[in-house]
Coordinates of C-alpha atoms in Angstrom, one line a residue:
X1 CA -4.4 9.8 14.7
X2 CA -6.6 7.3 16.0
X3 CA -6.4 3.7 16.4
X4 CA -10.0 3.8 15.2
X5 CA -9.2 5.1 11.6
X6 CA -6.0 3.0 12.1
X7 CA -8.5 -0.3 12.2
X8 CA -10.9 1.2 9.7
X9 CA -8.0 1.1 7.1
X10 CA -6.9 -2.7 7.8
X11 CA -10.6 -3.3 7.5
X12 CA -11.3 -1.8 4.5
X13 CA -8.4 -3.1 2.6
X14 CA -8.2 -5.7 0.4
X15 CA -5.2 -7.8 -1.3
X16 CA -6.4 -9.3 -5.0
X17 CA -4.5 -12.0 -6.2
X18 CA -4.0 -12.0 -9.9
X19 CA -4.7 -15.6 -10.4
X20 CA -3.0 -18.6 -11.6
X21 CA 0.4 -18.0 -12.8
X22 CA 1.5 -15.5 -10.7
X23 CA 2.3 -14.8 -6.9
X24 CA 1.8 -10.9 -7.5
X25 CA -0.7 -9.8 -5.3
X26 CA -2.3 -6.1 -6.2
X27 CA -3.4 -3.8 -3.5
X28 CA -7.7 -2.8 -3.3
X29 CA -7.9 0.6 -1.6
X30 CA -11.1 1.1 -3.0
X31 CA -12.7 0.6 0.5
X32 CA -10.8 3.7 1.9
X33 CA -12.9 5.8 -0.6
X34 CA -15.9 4.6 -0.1
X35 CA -16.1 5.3 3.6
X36 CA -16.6 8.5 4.9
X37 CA -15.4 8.1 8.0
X38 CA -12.1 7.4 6.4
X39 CA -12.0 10.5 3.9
X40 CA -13.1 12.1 6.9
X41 CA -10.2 11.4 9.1
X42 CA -7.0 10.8 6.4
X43 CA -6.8 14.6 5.9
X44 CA -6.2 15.0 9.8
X45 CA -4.3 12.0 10.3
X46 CA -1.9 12.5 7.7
X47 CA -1.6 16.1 8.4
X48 CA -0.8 15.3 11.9
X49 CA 2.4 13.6 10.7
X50 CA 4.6 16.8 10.9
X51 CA 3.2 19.1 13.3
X52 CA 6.4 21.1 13.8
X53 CA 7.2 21.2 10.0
X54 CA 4.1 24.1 9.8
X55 CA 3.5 23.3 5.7
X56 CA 2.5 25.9 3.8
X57 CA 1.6 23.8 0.4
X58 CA 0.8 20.0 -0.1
X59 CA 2.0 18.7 -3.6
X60 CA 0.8 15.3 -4.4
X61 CA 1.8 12.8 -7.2
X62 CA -1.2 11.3 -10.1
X63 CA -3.3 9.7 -9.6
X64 CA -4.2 8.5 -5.7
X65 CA -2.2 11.6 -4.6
X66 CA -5.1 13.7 -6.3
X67 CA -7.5 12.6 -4.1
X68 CA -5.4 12.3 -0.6
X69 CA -3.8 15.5 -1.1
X70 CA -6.6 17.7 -1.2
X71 CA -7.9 16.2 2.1
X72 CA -4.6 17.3 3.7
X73 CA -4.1 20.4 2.3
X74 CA -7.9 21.2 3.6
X75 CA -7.0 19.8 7.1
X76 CA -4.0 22.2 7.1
X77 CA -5.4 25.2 5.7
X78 CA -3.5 25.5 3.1
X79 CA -3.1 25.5 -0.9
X80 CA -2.4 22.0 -3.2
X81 CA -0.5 21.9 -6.3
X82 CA -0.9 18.5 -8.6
X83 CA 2.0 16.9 -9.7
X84 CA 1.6 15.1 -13.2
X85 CA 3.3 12.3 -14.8
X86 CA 4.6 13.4 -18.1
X87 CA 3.4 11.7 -21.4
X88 CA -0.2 11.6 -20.1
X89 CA -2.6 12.5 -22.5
X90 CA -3.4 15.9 -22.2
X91 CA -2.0 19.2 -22.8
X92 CA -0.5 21.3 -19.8
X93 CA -0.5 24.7 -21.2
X94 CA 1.3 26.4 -18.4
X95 CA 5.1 26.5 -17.7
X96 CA 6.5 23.0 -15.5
X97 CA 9.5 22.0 -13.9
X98 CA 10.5 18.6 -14.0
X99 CA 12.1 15.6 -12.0
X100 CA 13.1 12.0 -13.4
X101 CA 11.9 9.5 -11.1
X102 CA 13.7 6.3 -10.7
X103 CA 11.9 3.3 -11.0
X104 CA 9.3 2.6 -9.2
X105 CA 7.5 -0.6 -7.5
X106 CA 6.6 -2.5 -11.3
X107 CA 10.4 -1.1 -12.3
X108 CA 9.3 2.1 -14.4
X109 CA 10.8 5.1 -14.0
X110 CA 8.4 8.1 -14.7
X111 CA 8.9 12.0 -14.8
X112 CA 6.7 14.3 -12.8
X113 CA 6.2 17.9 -13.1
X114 CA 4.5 20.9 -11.5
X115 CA 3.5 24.2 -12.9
X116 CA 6.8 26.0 -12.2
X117 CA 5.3 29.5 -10.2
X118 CA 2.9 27.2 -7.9
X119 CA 5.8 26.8 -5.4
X120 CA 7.7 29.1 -4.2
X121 CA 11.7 29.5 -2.1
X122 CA 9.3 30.3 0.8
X123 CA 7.3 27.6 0.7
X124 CA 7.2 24.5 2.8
X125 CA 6.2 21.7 0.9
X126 CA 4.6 18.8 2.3
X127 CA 4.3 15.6 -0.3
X128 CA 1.1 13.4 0.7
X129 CA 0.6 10.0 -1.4
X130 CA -1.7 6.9 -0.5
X131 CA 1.4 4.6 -0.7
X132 CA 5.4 4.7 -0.8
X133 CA 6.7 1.5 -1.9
X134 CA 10.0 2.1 -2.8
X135 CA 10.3 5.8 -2.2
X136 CA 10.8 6.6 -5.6
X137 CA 8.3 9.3 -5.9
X138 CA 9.1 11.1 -2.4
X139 CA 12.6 11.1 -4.4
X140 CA 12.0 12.9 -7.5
X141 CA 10.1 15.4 -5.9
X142 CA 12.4 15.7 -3.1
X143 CA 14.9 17.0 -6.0
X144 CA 11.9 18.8 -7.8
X145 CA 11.1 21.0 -4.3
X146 CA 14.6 21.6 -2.9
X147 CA 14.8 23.1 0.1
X148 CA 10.9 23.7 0.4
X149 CA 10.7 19.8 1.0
X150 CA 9.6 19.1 4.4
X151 CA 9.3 15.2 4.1
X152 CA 6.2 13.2 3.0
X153 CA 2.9 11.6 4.6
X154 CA 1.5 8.6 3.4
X155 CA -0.8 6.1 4.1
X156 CA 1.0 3.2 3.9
X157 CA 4.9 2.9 4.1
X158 CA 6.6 -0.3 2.7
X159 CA 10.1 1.5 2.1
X160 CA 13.0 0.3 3.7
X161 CA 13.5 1.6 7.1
X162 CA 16.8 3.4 6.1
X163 CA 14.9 5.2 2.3
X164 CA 11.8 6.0 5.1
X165 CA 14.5 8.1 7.3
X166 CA 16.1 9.5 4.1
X167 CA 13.6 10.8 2.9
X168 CA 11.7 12.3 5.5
X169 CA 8.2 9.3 4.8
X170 CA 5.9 9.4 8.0
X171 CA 2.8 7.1 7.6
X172 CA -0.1 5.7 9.4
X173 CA 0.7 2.4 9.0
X174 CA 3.3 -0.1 7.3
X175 CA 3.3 -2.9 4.9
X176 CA 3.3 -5.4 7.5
X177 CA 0.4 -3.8 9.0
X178 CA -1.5 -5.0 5.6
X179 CA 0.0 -8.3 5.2
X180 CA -2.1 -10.9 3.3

């Protein structure tokens, strides 16, 4: 990865505050999406993260992770399987598995599935998100994959150091690196 695209992300990002009453700020990554050079070099970058780990799939979470995955699985060369969130509004006809997630960042726990044949004992999975707060996500599918988990790239890692090593979460840059 580059210390270019590094610089483009911190440039491109913005924290909105959600106005009197509150000291919550929300993160704007609309900026990565609008720049090409970004969508251009995320796929790379992130696929970079685990060289040695050879993936043969990338599975990636709703909603952001359906439009970071992709760009992996294309710089790879490989295939992308969508995890969803259940209770979404809209039928999946096929067979899933699912995993219980604990809670996440806003302290909701979710369940996400895939369709059960997209992954197979041979696989190597590799999870790609924009963002691992708490690591929840990387969790639950950590469980859903078994041993065809190979860890997880992100964009932005604010997990604990110890959850980051647990779990396997390589990213391009940390929470302090987008600090308000």
């Amino acid at each position: 990865m580059t210390d270019d695209l590094r610089d483009l992300l911190r440039s491109t990002f913005r924290w909105t505050d959600l106005g009197p009453g509150t000291d919550y700020m929300v993160s704007d990554r609309s900026g990565w999406w609008r720049d090409p050079r970004i969508l251009n070099g995320l796929g790379p970058a992130l696929a970079g993260l685990f060289p040695a780990e050879r993936p043969t799939v990338v599975v990636s979470p709703e909603v952001t992770g359906f439009m970071v995955g992709p760009l992996v699985a294309r710089a790879l060369g490989v295939g992308f399987v969508e995890a969803y969130r259940a209770g979404a509004r809209r039928a999946i006809a096929e067979p899933m598995i699912w995993a219980d997630i604990p809670a996440d960042h806003r302290g909701e726990a979710q369940r996400l599935g895939i369709r059960q044949n997209l992954v197979g004992d041979a696989d190597r999975a590799l999870v790609v998100d924009d963002w691992a707060a708490t690591g929840a996500q990387a969790r639950g599918l950590r469980g859903l994959l078994g041993a065809a988990y190979v860890g997880t790239a992100v964009i932005v890692d604010e997990c604990p150091p110890v959850v980051s090593a647990e779990l396997g979460i390589r990213s391009l840059l940390t929470g302090t690196d987008l600090d308000p």
